[in-house]
Coordinates of C-alpha atoms in Angstrom, one line a residue:
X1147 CA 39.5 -26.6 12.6
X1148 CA 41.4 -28.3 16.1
X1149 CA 40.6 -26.5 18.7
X1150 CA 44.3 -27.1 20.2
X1151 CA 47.4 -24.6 20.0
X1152 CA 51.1 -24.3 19.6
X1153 CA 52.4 -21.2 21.3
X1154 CA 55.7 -19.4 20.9
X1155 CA 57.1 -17.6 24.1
X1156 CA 59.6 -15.1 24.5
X1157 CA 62.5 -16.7 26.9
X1158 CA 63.4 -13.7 28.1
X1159 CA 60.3 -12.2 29.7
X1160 CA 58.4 -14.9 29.6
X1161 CA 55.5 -13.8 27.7
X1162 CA 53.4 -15.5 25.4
X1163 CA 54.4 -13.6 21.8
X1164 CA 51.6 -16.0 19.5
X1165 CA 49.0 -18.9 19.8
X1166 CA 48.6 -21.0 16.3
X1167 CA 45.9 -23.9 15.9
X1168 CA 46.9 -26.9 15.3
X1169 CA 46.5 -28.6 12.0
X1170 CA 43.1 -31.5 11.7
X1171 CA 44.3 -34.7 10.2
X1172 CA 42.5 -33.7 6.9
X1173 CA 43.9 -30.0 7.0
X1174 CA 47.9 -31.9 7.3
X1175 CA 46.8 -35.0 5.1
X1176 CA 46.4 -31.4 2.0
X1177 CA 49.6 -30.3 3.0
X1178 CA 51.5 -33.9 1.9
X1179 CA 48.9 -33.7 -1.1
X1180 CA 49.8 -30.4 -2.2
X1181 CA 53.2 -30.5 -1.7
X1182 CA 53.3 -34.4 -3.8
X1183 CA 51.3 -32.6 -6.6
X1184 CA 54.1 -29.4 -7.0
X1185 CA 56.8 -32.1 -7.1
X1186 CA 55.1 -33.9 -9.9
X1187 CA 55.8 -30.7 -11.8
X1188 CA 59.1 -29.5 -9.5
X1189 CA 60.8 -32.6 -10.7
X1190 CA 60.8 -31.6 -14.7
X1191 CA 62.5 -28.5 -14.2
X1192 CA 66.0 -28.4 -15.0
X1193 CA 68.7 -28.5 -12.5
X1194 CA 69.7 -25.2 -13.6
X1195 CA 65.9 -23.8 -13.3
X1196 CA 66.1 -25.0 -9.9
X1197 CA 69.1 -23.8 -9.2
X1198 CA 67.9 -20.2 -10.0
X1199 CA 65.0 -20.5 -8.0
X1200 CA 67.6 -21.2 -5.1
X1201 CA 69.7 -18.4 -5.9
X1202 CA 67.0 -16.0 -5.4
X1203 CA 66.0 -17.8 -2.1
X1204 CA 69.4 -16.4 -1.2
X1205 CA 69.2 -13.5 -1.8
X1206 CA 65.4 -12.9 -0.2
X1207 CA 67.0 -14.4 2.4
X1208 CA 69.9 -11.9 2.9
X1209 CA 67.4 -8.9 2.2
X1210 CA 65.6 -10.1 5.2
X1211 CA 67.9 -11.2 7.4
X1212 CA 67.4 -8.5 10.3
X1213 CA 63.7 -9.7 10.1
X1214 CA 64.4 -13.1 10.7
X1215 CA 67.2 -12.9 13.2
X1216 CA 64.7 -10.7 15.7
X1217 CA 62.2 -13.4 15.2
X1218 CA 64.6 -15.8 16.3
X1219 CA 66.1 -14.1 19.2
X1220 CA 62.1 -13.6 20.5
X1221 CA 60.9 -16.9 20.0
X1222 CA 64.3 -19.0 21.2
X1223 CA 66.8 -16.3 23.3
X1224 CA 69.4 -16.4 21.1
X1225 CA 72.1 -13.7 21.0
X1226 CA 71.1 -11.4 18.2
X1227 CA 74.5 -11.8 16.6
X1228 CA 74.3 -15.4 16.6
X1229 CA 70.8 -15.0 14.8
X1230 CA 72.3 -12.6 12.3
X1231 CA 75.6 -14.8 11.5
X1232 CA 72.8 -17.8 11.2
X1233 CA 71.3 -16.5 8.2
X1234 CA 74.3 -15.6 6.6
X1235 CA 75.2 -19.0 7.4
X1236 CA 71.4 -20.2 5.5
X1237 CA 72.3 -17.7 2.8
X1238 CA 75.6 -19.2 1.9
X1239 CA 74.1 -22.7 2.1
X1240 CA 72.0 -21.7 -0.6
X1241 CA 74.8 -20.2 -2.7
X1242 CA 76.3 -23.5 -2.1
X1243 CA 73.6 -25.2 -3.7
X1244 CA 72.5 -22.8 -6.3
X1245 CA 75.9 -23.2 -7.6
X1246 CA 77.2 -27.1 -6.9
X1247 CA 74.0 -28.6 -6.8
X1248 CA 73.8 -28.6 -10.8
X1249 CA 77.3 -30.1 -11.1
X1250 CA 77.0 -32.6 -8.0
X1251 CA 73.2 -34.0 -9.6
X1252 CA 73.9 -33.9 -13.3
X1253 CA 73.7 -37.2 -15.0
X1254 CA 76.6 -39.3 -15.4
X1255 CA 77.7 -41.6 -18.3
X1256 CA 79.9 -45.2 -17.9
X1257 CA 81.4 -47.5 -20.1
X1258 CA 80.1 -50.7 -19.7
X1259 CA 80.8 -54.0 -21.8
X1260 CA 78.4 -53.8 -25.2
X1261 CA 76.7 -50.6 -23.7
X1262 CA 76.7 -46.7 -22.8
X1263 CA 75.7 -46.7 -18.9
X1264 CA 74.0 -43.6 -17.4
X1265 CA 73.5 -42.5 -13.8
X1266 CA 70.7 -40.5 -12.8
X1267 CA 70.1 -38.3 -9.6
X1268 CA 66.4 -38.1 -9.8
X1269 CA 64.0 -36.8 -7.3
X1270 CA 62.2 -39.0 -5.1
X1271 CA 59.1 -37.4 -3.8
X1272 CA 58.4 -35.9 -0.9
X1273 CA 60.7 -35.3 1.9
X1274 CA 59.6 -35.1 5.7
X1275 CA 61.5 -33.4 8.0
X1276 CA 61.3 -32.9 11.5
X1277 CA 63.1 -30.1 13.0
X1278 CA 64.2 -28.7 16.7
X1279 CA 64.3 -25.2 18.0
X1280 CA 67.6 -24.5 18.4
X1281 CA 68.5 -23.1 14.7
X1282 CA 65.2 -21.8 13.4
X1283 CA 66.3 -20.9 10.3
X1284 CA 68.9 -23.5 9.6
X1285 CA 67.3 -26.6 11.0
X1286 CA 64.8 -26.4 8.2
X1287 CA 67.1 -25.1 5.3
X1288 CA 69.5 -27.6 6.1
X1289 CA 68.2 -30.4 4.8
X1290 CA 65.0 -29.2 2.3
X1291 CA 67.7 -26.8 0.5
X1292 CA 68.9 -29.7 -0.9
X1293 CA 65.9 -31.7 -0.8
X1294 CA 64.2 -29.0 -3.8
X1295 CA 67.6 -29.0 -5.7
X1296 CA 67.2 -32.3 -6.2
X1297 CA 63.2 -32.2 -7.4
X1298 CA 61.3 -33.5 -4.2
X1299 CA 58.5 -31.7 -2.3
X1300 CA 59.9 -31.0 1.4
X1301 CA 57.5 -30.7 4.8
X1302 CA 58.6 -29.0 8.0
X1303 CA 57.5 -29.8 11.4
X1304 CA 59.3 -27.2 13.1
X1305 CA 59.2 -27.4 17.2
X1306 CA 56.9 -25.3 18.7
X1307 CA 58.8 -23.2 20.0
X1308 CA 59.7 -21.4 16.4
X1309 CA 56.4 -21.8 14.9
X1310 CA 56.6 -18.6 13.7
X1311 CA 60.2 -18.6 12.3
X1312 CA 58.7 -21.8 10.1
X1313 CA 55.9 -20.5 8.6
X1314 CA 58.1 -17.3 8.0
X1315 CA 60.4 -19.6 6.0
X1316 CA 57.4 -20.3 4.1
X1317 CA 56.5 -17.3 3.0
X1318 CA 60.6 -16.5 1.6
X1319 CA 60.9 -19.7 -0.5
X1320 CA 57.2 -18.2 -2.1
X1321 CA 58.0 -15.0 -2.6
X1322 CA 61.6 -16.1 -3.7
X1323 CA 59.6 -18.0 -6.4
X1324 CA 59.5 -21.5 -5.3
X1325 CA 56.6 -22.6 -6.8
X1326 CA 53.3 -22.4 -4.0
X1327 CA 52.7 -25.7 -1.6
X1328 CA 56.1 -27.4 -2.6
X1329 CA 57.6 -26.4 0.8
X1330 CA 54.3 -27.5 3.0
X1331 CA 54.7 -26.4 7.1
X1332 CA 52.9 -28.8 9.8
X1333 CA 51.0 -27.7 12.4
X1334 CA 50.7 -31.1 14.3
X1335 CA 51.3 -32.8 17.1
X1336 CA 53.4 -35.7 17.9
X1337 CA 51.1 -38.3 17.5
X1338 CA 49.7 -36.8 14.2
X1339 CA 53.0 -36.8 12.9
X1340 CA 52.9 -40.5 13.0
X1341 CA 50.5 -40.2 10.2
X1342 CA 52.6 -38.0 8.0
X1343 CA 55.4 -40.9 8.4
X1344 CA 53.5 -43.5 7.5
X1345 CA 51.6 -41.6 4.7
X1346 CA 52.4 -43.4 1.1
X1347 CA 53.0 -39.8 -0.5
X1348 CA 55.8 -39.2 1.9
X1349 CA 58.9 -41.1 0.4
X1350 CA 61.6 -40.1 3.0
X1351 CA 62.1 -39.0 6.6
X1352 CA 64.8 -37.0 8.0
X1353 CA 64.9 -35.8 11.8
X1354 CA 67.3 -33.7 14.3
X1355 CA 66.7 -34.0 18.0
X1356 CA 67.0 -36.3 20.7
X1357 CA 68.3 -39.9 21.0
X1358 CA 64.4 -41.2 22.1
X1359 CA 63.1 -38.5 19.2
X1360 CA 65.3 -40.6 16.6
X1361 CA 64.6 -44.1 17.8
X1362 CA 61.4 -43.8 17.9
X1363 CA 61.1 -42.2 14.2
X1364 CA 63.2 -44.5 12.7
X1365 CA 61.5 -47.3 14.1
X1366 CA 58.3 -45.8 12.8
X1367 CA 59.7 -45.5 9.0
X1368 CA 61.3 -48.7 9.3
X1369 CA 58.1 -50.1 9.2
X1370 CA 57.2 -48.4 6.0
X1371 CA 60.7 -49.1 4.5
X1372 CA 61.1 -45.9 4.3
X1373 CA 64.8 -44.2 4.4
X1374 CA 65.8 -41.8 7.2
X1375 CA 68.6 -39.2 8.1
X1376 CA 69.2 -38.9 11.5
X1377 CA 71.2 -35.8 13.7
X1378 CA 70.4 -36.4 17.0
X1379 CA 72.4 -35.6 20.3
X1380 CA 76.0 -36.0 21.3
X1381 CA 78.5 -35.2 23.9
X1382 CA 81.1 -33.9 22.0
X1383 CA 84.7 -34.2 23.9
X1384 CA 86.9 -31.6 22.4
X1385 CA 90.6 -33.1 23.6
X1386 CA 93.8 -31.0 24.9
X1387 CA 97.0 -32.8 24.2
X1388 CA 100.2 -32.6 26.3
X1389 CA 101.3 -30.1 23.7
X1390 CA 98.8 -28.0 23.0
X1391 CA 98.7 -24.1 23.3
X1392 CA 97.1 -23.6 26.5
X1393 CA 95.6 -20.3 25.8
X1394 CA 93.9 -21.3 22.2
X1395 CA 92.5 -24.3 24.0
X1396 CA 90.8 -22.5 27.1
X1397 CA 89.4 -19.4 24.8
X1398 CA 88.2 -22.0 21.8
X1399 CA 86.5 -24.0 24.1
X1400 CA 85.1 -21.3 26.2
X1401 CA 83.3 -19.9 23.0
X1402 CA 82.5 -23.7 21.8
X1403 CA 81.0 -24.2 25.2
X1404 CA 78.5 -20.9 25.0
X1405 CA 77.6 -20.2 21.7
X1406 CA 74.2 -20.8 21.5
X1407 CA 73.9 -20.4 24.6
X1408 CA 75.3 -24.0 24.9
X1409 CA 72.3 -25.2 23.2
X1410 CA 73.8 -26.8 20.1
X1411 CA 74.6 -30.4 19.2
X1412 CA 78.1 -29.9 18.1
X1413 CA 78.7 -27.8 20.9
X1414 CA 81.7 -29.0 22.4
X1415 CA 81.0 -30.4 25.8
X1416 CA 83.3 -32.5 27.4
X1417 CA 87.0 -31.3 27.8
X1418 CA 89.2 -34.2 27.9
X1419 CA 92.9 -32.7 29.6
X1420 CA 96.2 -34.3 30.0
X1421 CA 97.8 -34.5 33.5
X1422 CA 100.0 -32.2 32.4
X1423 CA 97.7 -29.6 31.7
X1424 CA 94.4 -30.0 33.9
X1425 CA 95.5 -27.7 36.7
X1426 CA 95.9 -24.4 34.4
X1427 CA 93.2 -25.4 32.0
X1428 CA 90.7 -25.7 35.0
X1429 CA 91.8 -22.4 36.8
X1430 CA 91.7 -20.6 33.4
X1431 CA 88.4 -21.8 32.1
X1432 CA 86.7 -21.0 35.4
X1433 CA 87.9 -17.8 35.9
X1434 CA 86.8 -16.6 32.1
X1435 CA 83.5 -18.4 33.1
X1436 CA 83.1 -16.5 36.2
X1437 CA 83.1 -13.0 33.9
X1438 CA 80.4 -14.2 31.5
X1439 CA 77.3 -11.4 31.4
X1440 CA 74.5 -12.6 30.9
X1441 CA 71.5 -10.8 30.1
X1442 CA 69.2 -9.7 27.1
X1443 CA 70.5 -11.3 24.2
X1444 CA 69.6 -8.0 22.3
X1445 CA 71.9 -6.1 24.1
X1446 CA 75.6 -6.4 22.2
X1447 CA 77.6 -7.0 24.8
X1448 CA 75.4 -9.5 26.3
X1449 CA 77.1 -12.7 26.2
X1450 CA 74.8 -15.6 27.4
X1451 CA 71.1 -15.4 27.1
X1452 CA 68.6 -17.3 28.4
X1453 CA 68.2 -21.4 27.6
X1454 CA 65.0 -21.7 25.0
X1455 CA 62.2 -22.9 27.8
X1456 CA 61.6 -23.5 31.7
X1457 CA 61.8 -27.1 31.0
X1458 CA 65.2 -26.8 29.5
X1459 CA 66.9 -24.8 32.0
X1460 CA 65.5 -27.1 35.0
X1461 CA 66.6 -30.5 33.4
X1462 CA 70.0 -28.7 32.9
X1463 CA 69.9 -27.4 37.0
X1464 CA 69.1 -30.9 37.4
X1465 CA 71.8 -32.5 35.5
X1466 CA 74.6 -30.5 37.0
X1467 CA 73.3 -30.6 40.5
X1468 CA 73.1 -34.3 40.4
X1469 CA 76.5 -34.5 38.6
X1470 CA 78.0 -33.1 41.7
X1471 CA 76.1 -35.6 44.0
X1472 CA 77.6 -37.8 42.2
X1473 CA 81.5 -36.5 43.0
X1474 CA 81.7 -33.6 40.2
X1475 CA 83.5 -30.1 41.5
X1476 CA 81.3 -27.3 41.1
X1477 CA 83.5 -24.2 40.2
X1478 CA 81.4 -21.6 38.6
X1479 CA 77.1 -21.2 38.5
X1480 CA 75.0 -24.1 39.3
X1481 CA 72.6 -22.2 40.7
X1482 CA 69.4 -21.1 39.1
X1483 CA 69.4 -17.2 39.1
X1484 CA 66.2 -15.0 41.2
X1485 CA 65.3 -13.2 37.9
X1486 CA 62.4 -12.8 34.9
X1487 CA 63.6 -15.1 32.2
X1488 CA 65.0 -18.8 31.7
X1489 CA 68.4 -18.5 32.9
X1490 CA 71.4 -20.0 33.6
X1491 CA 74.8 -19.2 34.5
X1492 CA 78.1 -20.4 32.6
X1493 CA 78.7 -23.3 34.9
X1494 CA 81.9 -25.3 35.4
X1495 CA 82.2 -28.6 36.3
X1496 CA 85.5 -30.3 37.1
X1497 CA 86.6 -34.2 37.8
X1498 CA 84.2 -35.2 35.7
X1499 CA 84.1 -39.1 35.8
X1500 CA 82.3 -42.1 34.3
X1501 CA 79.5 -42.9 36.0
X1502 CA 78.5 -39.2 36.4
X1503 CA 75.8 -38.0 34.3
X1504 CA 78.1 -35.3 33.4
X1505 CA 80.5 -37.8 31.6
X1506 CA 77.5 -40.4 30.2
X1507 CA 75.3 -37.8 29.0
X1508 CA 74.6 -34.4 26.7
X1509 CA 74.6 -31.1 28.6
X1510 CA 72.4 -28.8 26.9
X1511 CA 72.8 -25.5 27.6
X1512 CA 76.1 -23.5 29.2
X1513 CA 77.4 -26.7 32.0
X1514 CA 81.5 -27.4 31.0
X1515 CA 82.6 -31.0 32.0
X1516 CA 86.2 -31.3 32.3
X1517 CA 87.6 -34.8 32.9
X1518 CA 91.4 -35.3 33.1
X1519 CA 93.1 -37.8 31.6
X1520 CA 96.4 -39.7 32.4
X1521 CA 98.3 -38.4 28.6
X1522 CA 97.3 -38.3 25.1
X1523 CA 97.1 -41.9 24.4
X1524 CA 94.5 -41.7 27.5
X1525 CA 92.9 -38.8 26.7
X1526 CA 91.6 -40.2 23.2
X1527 CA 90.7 -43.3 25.0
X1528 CA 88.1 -40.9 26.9
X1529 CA 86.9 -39.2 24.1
X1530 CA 85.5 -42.5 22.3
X1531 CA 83.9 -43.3 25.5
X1532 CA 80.5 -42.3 24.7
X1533 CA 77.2 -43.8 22.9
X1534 CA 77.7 -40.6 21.2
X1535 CA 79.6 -39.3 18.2
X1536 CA 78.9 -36.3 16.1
X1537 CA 81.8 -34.2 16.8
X1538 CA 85.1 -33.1 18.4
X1539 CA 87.9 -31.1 18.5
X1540 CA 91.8 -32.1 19.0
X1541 CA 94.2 -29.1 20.1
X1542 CA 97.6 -29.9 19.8
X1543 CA 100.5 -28.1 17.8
X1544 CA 101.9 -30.6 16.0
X1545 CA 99.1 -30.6 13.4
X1546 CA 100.0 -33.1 11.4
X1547 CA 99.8 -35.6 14.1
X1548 CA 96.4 -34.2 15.1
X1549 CA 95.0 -35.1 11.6
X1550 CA 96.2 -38.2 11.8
X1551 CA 94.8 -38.8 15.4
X1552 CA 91.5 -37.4 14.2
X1553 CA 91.8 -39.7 10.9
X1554 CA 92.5 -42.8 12.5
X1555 CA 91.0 -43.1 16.0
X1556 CA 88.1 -40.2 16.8
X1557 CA 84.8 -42.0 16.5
X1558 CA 82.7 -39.1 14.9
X1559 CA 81.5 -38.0 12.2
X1560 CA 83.6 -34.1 12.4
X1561 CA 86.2 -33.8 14.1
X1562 CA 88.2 -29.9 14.7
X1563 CA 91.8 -29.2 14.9
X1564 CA 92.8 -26.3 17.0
X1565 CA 89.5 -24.7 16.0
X1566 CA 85.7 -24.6 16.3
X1567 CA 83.0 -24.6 13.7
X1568 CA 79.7 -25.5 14.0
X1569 CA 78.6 -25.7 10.2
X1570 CA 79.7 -25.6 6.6
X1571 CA 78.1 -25.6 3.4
X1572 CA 80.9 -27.7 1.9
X1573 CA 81.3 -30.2 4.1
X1574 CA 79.0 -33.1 5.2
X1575 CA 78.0 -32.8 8.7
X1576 CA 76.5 -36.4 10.7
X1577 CA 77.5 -38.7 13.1
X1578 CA 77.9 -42.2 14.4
X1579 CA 76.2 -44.2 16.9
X1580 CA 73.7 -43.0 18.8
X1581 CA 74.3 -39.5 17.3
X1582 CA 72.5 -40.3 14.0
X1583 CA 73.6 -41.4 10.4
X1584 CA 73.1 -39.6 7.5
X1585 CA 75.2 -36.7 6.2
X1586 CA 73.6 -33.3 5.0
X1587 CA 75.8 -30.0 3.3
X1588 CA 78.2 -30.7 0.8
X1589 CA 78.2 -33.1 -2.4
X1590 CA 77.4 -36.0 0.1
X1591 CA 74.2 -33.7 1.7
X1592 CA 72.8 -33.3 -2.0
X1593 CA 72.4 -36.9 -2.8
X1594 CA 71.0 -38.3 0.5
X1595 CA 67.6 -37.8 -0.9
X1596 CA 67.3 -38.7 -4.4
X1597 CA 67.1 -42.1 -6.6
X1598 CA 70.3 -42.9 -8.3
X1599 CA 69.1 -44.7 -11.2
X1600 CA 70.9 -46.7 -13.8
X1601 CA 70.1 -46.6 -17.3
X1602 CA 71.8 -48.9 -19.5
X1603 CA 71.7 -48.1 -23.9
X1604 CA 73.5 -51.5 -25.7
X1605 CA 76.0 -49.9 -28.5
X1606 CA 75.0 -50.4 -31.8
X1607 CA 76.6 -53.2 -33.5

């Protein structure tokens, strides 16, 4: 047994809430085994036997929901709300698939000159993913939901942080029914999980989290030719048009900004404004800044808790307080507050330009950039400015030309109208350049991970 240990801390007072050891290479090397050996028997159930298994995941899921949303808010400072809604969110992504997932994998039949040609969805083995701390819960259902609909054996490495939401996770799929080792949780390192990657059982990697995190991953499973979905960061511009309704656009993007305490990829981040209506969208958006409370994210009217870790909230401090240097108007927060727990005020930034880290690069955690552009034409100019593109958001009220300005020219993968959303189970969510490729949810999701196989019978003659 390693002598090392991942431990989980409470963001808001700071104190250590449980040590775990750390995983030997032989102790991880029997998690791929065992989770390879319940595929090899996963895989023959039918897509409906699957599917029932799912169901009831669901529903374990919903009948423990208050249990996992506390462990959430103590391990990673979420708002307790925003814990409970992200189950319900986990429970309907497992509805989803309990209920599409037979449809969307079931085999399909051709005509093809002289024969009868077949497509098959079947599984491919076991599924690595790699998972950050921001969505305990979802994070890890996300993408091995799917992965067990389809007949593969799914690992988590969850991030430290929510050790114990992962191995909680665990123990529902078990008691749900999912048969024992299928769904295996690492406790390892980074430098161990090289080995899992490269480890001929494992047929597939998939991995949310940073830009560096998904280079260096792909790179790694590259070398084993082996396939990869990647979410990684973003800096999602969320643009107000000349004609947009000026108080749906600041309140929208107020809540876009802070849920999750700003610590979500599709959070929107940069607010690209028209000439015409920087000025009010500035003053409005600070001032409902300024009346943010923050405080313990148990408390229901608490409305910004703390950022997940120490490290977290100073690189943020960092980034804004450089931004600034660097010609950025400081309006609201930006200062580190004299209290227990890692927090930071809803800050706003304004003339935000390129060259500014604000502009180049993801804020994560509650810093607004606000840039203005020249018109519309400009302002979607701006947006695609980014090595970035997992989402966006367009407000304007002419909505048809919206969809065709998010059709045509918005270099993401998702892109809002008048609205945000972080997640649905219907629709594929990914992104573009250096935000990752890949989609998961949705009919797209469900066959990311499996072997589409052709089967070909000649006709009798």
């Amino acid at each position: 047994m390693s002598q090392k240990q991942l431990t989980t801390v409470n963001p808001l007072t700071e104190e250590v809430l449980a040590t775990y050891a750390y995983m030997s290479d032989d102790e991880a090397a029997a998690v791929v085994k065992a989770s390879h050996e319940a595929h090899l028997q996963w895989r023959l159930r039918s897509l409906d036997e699957r599917a029932q298994v799912i169901g009831a995941i669901a529903k374990t899921l919903a009948e423990r929901k208050e249990e996992f949303a506390q462990l959430m808010t103590r391990e990673v400072g979420k708002l307790i709300a925003d814990s409970r809604s992200e189950v319900d969110l986990c429970v309907g992504i497992c509805e989803y698939t309990a209920s599409q997932g037979p449809k969307v994998l079931a085999d399909e039949e051709r005509e093809v000159e002289g024969a009868t040609g077949i497509v098959t969805h079947s599984a491919i083995g076991v599924v690595y993913g790699i998972q950050p701390w921001n969505f305990p819960a979802y994070q890890a259902i996300r993408y091995s939901i799917a992965s067990l609909m389809a007949g593969n054996g799914v690992l988590l490495k969850h991030a430290e942080s929510c050790t114990g939401s992962g191995l909680l996770l665990r123990d529902i799929y078990e008691s749900a029914g999912l048969p024992k080792g299928l769904f295996g949780v690492l406790l390892i390192s980074h430098e161990q999980s090289n080995a899992i990657v490269e480890n001929d059982l494992v047929r597939a990697v998939t991995l949310t989290g940073s830009e560096a995190a998904g280079r260096t991953v792909a790179a790694k499973a590259g070398e084993a030719l082996k396939k990869t979905v990647l979410e990684l960061g973003s800096n999602d511009a969320y643009v107000v048009l000349d004609d947009a309704d000026l108080d749906l656009a600041v309140e929208t993007c107020v809540k876009g900004r802070l849920f999750n305490n700003g610590q979500t990829c599709v959070n929107d981040k940069r607010f690209v404004v028209t000439t015409k209506n920087y000025d009010a969208f500035v003053s409005a958006y600070a001032k409902k800044f300024e009346a943010i409370r923050m405080g313990d994210p148990n408390d229901a009217d608490t409305q910004l808790g703390p950022m997940v870790s120490k490290a977290q909230r100073d690189k943020l401090h960092e980034q804004v307080t450089k931004s600034v240097q660097q010609g950025a108007r400081l309006l609201v927060g930006g200062e580190i507050p004299d209290r227990t727990g890692w927090f930071y005020p809803a800050t706003v930034l304004a003339d935000v330009a390129p060259g500014q880290v604000a502009y180049e690069d993801e804020l994560f955690g509650p810093a607004a950039a606000i840039i203005r552009a020249k018109d519309d034409e400009d302002a979607m100019r701006i947006a695609n400015d980014s090595r970035y593109g997992l989402g966006g958001g367009i407000f304007s009220r002419d909505v048809k030309r919206a969809r065709e300005l998010a059709t045509q020219y918005f270099d993401t993968g998702m892109v809002g109208i008048n609205s945000f959303g972080v997640a649905s189970p219907t629709l594929p969510f990914g992104g573009v350049k250096a935000s990752g490729y890949g989609r998961e949810h949705g009919p797209e999701g469900l066959k990311e991970f499996v072997n589409v196989k052709s089967i070909k019978i000649p006709k009798a003659s």
